[in-house]
mmCIF file with all atom_site columns, C-alpha atoms in Angstrom:
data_model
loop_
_atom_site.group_PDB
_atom_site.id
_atom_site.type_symbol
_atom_site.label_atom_id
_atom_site.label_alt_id
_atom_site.label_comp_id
_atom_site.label_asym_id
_atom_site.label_entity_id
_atom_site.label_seq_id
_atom_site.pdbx_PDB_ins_code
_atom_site.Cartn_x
_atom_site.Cartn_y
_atom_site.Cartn_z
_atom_site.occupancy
_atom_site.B_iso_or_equiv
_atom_site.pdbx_formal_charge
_atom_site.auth_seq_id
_atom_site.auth_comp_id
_atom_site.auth_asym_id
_atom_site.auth_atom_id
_atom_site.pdbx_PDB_model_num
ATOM 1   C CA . UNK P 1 1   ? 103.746 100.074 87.347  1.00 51.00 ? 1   UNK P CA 1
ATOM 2   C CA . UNK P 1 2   ? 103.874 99.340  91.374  1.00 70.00 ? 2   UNK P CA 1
ATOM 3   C CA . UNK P 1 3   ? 101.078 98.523  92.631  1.00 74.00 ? 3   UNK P CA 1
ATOM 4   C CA . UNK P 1 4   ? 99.493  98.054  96.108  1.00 85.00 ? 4   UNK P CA 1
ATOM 5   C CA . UNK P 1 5   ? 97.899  94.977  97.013  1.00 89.00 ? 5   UNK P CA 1
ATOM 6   C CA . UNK P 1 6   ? 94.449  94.651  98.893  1.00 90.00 ? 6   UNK P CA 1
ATOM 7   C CA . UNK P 1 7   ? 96.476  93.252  101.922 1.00 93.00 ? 7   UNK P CA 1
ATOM 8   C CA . UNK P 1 8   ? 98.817  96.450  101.876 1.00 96.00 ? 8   UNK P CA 1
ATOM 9   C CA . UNK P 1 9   ? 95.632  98.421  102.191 1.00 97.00 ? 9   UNK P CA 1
ATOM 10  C CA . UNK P 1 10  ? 93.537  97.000  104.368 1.00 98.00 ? 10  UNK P CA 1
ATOM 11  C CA . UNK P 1 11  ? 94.796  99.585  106.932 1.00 98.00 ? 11  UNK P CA 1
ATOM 12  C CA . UNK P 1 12  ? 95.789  102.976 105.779 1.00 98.00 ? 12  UNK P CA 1
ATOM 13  C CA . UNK P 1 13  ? 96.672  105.684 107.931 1.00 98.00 ? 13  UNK P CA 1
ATOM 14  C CA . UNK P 1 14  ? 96.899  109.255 106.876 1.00 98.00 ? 14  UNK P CA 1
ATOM 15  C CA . UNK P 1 15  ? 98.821  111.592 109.279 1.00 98.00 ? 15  UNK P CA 1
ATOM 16  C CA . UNK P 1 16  ? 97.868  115.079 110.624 1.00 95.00 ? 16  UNK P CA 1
ATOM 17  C CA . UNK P 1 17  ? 99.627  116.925 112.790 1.00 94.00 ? 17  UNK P CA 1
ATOM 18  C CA . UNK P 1 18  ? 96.659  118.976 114.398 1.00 92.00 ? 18  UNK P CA 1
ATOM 19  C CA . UNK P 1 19  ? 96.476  115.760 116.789 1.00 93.00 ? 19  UNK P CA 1
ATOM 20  C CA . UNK P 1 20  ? 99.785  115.380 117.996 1.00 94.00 ? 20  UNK P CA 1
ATOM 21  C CA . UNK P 1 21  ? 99.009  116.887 121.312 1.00 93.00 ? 21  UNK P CA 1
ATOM 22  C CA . UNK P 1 22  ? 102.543 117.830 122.247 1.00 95.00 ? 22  UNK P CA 1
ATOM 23  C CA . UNK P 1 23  ? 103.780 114.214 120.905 1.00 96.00 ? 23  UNK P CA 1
ATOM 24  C CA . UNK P 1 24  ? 106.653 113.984 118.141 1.00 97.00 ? 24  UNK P CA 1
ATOM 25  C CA . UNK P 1 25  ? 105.339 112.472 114.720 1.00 97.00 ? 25  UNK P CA 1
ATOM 26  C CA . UNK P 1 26  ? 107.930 110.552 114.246 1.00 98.00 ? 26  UNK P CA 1
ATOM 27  C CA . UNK P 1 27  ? 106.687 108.391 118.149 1.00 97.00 ? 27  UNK P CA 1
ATOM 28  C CA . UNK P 1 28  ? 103.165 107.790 117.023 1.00 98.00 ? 28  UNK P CA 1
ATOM 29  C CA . UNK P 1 29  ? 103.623 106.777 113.668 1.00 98.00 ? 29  UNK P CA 1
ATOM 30  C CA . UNK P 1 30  ? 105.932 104.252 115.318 1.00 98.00 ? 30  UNK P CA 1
ATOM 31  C CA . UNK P 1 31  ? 103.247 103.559 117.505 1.00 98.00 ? 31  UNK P CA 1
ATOM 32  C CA . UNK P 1 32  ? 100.550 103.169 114.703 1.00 98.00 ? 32  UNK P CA 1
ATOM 33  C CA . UNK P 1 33  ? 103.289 100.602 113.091 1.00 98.00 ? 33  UNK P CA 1
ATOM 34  C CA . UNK P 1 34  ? 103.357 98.550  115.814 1.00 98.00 ? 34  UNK P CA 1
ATOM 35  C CA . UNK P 1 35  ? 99.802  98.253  115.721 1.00 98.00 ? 35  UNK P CA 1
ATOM 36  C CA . UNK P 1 36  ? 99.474  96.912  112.220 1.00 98.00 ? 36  UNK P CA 1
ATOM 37  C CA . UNK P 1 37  ? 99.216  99.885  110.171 1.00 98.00 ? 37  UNK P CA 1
ATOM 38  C CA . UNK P 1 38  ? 99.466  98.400  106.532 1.00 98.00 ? 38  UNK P CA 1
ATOM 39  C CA . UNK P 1 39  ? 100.306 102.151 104.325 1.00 98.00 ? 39  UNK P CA 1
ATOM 40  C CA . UNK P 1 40  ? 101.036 105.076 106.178 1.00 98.00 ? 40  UNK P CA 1
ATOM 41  C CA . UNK P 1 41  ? 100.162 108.565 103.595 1.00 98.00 ? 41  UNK P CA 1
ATOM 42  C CA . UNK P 1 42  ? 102.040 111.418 105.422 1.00 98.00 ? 42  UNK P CA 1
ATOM 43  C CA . UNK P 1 43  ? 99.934  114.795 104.924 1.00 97.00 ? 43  UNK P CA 1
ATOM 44  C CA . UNK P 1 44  ? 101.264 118.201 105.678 1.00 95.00 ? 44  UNK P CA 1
ATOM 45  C CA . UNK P 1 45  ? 99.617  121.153 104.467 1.00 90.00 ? 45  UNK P CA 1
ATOM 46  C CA . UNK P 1 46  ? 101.132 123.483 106.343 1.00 90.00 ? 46  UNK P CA 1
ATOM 47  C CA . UNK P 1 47  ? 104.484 122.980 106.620 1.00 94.00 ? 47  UNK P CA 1
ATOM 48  C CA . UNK P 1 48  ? 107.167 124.513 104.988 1.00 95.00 ? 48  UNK P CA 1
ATOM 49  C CA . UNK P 1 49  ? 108.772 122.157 101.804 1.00 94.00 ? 49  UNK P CA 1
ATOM 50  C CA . UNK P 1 50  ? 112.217 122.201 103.242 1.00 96.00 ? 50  UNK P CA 1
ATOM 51  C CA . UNK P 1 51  ? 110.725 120.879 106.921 1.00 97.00 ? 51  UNK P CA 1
ATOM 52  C CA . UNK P 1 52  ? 108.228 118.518 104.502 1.00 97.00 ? 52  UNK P CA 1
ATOM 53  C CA . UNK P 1 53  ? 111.105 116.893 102.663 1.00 97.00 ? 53  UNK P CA 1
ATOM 54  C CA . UNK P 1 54  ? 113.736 116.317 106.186 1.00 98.00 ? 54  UNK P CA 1
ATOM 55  C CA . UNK P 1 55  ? 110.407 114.863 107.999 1.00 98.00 ? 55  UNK P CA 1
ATOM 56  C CA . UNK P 1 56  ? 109.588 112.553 105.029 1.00 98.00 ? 56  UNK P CA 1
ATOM 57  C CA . UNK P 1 57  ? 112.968 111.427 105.146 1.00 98.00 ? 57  UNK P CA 1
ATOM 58  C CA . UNK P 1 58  ? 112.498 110.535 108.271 1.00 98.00 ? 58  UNK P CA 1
ATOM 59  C CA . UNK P 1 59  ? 109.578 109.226 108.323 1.00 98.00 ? 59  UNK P CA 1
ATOM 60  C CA . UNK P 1 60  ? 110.576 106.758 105.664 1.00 98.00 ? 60  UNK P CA 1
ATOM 61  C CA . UNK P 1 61  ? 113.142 105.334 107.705 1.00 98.00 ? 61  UNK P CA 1
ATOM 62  C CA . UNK P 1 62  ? 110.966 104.083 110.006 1.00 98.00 ? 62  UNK P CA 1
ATOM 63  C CA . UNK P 1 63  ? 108.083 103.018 107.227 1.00 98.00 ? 63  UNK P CA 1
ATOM 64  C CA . UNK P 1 64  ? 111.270 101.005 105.746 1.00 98.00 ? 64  UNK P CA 1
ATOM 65  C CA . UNK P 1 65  ? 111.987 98.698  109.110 1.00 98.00 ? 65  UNK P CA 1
ATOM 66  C CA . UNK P 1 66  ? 108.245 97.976  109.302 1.00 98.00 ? 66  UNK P CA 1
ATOM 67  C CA . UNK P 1 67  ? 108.153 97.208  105.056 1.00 97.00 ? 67  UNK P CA 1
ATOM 68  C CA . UNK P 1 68  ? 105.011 99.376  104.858 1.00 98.00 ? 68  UNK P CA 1
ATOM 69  C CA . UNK P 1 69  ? 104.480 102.080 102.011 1.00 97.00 ? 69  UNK P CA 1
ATOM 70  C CA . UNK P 1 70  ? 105.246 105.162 102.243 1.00 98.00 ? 70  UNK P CA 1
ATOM 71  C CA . UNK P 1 71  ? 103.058 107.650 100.264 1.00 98.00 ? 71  UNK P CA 1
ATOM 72  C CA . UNK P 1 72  ? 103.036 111.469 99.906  1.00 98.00 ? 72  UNK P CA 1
ATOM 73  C CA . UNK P 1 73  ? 99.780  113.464 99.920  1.00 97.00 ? 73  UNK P CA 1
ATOM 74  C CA . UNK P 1 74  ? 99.894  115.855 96.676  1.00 95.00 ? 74  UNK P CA 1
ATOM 75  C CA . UNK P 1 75  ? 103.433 116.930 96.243  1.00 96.00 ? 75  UNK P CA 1
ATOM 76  C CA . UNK P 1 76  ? 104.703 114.920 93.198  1.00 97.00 ? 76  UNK P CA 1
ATOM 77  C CA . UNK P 1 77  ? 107.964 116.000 93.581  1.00 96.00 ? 77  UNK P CA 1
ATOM 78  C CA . UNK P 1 78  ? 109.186 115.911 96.939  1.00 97.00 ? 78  UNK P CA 1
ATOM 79  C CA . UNK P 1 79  ? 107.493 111.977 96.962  1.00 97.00 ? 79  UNK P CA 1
ATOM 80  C CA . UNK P 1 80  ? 110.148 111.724 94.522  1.00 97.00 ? 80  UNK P CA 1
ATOM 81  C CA . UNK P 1 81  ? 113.520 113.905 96.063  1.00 97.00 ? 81  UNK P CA 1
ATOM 82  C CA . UNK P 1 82  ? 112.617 111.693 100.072 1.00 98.00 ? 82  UNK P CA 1
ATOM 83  C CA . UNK P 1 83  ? 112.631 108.256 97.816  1.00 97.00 ? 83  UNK P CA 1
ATOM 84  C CA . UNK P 1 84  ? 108.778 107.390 99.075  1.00 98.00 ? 84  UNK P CA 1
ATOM 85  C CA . UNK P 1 85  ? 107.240 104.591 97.502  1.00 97.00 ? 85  UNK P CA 1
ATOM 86  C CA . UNK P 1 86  ? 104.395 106.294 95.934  1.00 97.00 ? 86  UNK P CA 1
ATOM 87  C CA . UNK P 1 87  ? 101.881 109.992 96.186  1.00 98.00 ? 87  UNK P CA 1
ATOM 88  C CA . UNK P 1 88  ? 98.625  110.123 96.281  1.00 98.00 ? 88  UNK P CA 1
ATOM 89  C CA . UNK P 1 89  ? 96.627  112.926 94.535  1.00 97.00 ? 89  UNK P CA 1
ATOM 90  C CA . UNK P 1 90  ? 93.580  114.562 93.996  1.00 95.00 ? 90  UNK P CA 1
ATOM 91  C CA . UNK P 1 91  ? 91.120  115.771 91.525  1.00 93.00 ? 91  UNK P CA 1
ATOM 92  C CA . UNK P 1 92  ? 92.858  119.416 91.572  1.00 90.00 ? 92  UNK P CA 1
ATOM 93  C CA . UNK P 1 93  ? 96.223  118.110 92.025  1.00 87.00 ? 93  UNK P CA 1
ATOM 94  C CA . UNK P 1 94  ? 99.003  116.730 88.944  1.00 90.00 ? 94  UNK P CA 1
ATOM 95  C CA . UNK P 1 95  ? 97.243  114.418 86.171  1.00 92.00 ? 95  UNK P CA 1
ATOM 96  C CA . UNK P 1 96  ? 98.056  111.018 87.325  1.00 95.00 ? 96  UNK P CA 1
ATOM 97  C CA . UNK P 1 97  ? 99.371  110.498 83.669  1.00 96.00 ? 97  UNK P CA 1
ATOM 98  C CA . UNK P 1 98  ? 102.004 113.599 84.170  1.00 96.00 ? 98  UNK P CA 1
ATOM 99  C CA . UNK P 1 99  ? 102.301 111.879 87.968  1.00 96.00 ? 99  UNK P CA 1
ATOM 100 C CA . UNK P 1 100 ? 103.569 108.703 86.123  1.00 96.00 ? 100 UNK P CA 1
ATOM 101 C CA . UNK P 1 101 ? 106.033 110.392 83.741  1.00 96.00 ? 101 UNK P CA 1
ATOM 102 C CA . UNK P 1 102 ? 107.688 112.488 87.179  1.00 95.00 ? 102 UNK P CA 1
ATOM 103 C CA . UNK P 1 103 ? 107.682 109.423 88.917  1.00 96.00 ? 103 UNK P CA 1
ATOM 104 C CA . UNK P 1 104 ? 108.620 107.313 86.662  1.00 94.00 ? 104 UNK P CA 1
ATOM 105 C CA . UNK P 1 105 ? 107.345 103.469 86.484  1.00 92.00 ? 105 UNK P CA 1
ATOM 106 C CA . UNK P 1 106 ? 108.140 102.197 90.035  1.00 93.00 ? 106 UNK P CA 1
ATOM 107 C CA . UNK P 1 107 ? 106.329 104.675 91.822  1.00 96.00 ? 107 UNK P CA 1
ATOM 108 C CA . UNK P 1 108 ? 102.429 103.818 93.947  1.00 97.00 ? 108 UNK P CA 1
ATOM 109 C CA . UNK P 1 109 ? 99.932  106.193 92.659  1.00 97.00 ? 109 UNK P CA 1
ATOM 110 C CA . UNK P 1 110 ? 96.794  106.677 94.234  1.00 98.00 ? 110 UNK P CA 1
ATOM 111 C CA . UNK P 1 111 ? 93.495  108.951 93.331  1.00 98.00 ? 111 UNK P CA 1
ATOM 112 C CA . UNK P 1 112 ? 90.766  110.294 94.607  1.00 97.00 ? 112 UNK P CA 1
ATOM 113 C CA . UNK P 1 113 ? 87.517  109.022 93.388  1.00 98.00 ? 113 UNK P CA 1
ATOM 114 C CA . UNK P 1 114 ? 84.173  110.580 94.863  1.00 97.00 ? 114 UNK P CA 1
ATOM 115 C CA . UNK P 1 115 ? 82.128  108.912 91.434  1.00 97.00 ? 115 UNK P CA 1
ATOM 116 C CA . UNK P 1 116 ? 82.137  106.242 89.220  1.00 98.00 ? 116 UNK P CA 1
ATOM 117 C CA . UNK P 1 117 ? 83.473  108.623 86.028  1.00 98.00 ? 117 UNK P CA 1
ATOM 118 C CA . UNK P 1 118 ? 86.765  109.486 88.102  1.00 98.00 ? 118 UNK P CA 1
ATOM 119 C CA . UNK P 1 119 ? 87.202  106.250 88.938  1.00 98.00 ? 119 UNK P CA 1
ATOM 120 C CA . UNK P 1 120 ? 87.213  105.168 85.636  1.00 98.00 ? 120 UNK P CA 1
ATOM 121 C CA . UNK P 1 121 ? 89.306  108.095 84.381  1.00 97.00 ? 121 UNK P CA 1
ATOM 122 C CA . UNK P 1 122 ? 91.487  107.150 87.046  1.00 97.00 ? 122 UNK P CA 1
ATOM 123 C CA . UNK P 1 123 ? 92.092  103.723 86.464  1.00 97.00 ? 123 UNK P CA 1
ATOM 124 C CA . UNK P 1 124 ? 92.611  104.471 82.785  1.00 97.00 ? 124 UNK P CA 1
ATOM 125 C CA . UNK P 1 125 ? 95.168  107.265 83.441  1.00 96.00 ? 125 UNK P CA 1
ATOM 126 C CA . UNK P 1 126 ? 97.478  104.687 85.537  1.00 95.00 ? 126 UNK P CA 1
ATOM 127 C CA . UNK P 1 127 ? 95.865  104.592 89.003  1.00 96.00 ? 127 UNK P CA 1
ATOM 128 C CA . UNK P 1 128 ? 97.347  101.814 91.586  1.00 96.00 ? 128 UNK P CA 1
ATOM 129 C CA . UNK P 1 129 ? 94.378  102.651 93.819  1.00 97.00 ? 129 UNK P CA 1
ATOM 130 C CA . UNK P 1 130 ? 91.455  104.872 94.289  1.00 98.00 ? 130 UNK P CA 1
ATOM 131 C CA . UNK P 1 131 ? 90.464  106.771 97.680  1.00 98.00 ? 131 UNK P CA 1
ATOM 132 C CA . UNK P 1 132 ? 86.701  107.374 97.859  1.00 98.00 ? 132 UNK P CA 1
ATOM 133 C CA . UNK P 1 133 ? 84.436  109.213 100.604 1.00 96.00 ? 133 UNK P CA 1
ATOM 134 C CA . UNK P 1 134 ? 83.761  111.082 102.552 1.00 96.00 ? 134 UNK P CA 1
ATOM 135 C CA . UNK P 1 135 ? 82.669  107.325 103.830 1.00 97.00 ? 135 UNK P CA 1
ATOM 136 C CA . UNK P 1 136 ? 81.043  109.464 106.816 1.00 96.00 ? 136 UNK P CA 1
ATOM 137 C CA . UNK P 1 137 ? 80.769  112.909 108.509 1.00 86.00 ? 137 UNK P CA 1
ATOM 138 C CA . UNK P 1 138 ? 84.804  113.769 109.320 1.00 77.00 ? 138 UNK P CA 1
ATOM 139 C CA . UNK P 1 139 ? 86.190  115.901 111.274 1.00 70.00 ? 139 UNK P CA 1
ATOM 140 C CA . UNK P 1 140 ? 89.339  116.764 109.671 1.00 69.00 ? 140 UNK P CA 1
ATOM 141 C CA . UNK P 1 141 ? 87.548  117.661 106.278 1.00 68.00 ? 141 UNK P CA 1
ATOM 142 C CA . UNK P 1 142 ? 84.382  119.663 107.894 1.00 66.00 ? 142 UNK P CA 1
ATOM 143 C CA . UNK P 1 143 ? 82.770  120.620 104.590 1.00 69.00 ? 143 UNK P CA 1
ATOM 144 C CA . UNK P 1 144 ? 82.804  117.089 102.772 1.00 76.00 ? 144 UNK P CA 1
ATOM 145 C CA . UNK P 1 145 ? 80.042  115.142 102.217 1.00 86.00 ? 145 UNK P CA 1
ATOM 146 C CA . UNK P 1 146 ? 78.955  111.574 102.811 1.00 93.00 ? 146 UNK P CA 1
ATOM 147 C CA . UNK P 1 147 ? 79.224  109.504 99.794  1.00 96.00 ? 147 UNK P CA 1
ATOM 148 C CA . UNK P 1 148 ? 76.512  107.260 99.205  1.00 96.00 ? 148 UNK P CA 1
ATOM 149 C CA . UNK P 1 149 ? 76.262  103.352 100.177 1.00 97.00 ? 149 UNK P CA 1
ATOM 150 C CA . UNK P 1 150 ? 75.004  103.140 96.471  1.00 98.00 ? 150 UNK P CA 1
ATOM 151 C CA . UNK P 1 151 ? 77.552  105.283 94.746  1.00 98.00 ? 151 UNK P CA 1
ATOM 152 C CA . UNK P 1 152 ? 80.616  103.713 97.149  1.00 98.00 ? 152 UNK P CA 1
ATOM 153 C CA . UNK P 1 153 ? 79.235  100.531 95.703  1.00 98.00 ? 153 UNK P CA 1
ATOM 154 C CA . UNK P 1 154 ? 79.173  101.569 91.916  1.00 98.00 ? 154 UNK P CA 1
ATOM 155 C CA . UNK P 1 155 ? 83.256  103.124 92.340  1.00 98.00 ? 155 UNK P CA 1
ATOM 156 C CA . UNK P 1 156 ? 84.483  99.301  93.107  1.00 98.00 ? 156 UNK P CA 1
ATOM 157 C CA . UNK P 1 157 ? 82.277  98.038  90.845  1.00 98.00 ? 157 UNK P CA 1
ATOM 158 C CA . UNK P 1 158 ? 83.615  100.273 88.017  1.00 98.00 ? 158 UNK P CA 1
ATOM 159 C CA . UNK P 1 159 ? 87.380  99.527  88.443  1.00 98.00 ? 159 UNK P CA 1
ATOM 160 C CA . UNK P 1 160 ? 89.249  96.193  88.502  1.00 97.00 ? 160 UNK P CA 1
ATOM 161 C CA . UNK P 1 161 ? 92.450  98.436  91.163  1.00 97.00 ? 161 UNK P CA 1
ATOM 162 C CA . UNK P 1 162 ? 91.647  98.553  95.013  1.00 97.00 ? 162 UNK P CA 1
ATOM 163 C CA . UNK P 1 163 ? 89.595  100.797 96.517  1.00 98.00 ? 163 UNK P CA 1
ATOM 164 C CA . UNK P 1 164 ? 89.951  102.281 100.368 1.00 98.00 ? 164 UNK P CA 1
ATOM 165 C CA . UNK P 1 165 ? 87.459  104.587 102.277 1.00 98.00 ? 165 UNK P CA 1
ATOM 166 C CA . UNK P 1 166 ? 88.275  107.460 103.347 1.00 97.00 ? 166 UNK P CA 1
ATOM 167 C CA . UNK P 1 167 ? 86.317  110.167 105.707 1.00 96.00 ? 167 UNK P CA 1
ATOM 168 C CA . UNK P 1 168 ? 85.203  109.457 109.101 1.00 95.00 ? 168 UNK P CA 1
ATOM 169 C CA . UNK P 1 169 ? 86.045  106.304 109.851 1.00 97.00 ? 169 UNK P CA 1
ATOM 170 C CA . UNK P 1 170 ? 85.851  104.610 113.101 1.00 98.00 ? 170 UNK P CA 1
ATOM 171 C CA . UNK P 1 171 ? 86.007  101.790 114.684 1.00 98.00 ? 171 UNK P CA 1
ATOM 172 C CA . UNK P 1 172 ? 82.167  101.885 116.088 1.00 97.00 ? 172 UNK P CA 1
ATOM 173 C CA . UNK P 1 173 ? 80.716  102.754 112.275 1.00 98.00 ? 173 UNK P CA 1
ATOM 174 C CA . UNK P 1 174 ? 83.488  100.183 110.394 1.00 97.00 ? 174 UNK P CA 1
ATOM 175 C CA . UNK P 1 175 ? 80.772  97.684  110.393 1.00 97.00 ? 175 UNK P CA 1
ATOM 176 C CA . UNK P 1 176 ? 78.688  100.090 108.224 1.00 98.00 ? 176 UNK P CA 1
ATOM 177 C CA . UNK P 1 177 ? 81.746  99.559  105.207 1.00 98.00 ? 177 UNK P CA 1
ATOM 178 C CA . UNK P 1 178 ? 80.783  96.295  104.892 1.00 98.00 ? 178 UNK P CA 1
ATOM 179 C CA . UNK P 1 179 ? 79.748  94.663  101.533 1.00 97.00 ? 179 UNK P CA 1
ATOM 180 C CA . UNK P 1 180 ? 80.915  97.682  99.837  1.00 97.00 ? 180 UNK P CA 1
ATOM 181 C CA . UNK P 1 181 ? 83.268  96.104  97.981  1.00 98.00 ? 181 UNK P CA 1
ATOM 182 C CA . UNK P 1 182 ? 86.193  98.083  99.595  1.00 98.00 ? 182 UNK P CA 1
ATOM 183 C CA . UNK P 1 183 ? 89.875  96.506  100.069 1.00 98.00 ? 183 UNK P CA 1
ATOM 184 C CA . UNK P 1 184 ? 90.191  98.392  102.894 1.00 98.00 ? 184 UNK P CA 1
ATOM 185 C CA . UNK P 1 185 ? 90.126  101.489 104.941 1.00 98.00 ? 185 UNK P CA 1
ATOM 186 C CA . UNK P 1 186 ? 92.011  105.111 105.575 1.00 98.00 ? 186 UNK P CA 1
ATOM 187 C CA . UNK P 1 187 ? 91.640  106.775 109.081 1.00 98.00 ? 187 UNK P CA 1
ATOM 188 C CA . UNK P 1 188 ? 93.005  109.797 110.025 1.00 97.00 ? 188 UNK P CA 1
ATOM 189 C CA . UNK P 1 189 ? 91.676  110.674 113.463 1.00 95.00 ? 189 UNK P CA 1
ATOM 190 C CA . UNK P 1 190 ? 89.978  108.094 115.092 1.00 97.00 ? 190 UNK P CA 1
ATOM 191 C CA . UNK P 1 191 ? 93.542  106.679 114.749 1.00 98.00 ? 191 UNK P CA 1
ATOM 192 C CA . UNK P 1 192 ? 96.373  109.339 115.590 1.00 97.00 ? 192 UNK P CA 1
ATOM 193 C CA . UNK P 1 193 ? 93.584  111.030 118.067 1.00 96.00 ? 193 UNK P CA 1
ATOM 194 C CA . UNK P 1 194 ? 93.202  108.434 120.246 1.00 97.00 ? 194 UNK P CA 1
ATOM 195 C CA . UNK P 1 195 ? 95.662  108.381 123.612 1.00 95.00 ? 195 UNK P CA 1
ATOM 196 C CA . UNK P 1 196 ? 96.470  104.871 123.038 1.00 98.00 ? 196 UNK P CA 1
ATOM 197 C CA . UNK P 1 197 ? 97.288  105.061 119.230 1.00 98.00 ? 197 UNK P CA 1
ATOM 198 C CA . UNK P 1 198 ? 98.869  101.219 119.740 1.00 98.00 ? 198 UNK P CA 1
ATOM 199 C CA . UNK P 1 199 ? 95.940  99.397  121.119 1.00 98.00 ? 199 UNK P CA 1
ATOM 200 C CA . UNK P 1 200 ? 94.055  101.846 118.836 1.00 98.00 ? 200 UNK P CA 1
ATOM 201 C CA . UNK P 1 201 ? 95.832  100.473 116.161 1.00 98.00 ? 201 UNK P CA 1
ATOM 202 C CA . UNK P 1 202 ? 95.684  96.815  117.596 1.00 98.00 ? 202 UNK P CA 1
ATOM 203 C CA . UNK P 1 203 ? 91.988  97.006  117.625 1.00 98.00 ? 203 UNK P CA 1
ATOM 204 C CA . UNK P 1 204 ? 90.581  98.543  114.168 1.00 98.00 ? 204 UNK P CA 1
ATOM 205 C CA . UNK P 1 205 ? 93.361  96.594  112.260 1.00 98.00 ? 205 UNK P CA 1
ATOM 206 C CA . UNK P 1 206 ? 91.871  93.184  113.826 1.00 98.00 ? 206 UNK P CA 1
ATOM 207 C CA . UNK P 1 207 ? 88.174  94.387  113.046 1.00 98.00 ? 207 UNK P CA 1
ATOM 208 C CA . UNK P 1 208 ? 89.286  95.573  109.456 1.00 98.00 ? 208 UNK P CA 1
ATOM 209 C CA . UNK P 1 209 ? 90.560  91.909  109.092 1.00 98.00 ? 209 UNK P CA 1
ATOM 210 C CA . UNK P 1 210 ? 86.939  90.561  110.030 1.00 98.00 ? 210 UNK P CA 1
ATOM 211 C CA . UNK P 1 211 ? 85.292  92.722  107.814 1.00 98.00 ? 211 UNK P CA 1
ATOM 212 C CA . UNK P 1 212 ? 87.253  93.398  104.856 1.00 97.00 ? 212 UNK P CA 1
ATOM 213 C CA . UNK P 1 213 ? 89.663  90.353  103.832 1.00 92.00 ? 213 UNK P CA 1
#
């Protein structure tokens, strides 16, 4: 089974086009890489799965020059057909057991983990990782709620694979993560938001090194 390793997650970055302002995907994730992105999850929940599968092509190109994972939010299949290194699903999504016979043994899978029983169902059902928040109030998932400093604590206490925070991360509340017992952290808009997503980048990758290795 692939795995990621703490080092490869230290710095996740999970895509959304809503913040794009005018700019092509394909120039700030380039942009994020060059900052020190470690795992870039591309997300599209919108988009059509002919346009999802060309643009994940693509997008793996790039992830390939930089030798940072690729990994497909929810759709099994096309993480398979655009030759990404792994998908990441979630509690409604594909068991990560069925995940792992698609895939096959070579392929990252990740789960989402919002308590210590998923994360131990996920871990036993072939998890690589576990994502777990909301860590804080998001904007780009308005109804979920802030996860606990207790139960965050009990989810990487529970499992022996990496866990990464996910939900309303900046750099400003980063500081809060710590002694957690995270490996590292997922951002979504305080990274592809910002107008300078390189010095963005630059900036919570060197504080996510201070904190979390």
């Amino acid at each position: 089974m692939s795995i990621l390793t703490k080092k490869e997650l230290l710095f996740y970055a999970v895509t959304d086009r809503s913040w794009l302002f005018g700019r092509k995907l394909t120039e700030v994730v380039k942009q994020a890489l060059d900052g020190g992105i470690t795992c870039l999850q591309l997300r599209e929940k919108q988009m059509a799965e002919d346009d999802f599968f060309r643009e994940a092509v693509e997008i793996k190109k790039i992830t390939e020059q930089y030798h940072v994972p690729l990994i497909i939010d929810d759709n099994v299949r096309l993480a398979l057909q655009a030759k990404a290194d792994g998908v990441h699903i979630g509690q409604q999504d594909m068991n990560p057991i069925a995940a792992r016979e698609f895939l096959g043994k070579e392929k990252i899978i990740g789960v989402t983990a919002r308590n210590v029983s998923q994360a131990l169902k996920a871990e036993k059902n072939g998890a690589a990782y576990l994502g777990s928040g909301a860590a804080f109030t998001t904007k780009t998932k308005k109804d979920a709620i802030p996860m606990t400093e207790e139960t965050m604590k009990a989810i990487c206490e529970s499992v022996k694979i990496p866990v990464v925070a996910i939900g309303g991360i900046t750099y400003e509340n980063m500081e809060q993560l710590y002694g957690r017992g995270i490996s590292g952290i997922a951002v979504v808009s305080s990274l592809f938001a910002a107008e300078d997503i390189y010095q963005q980048a630059v900036k919570m990758r060197k504080r996510a090194e201070e904190l979390f290795i």
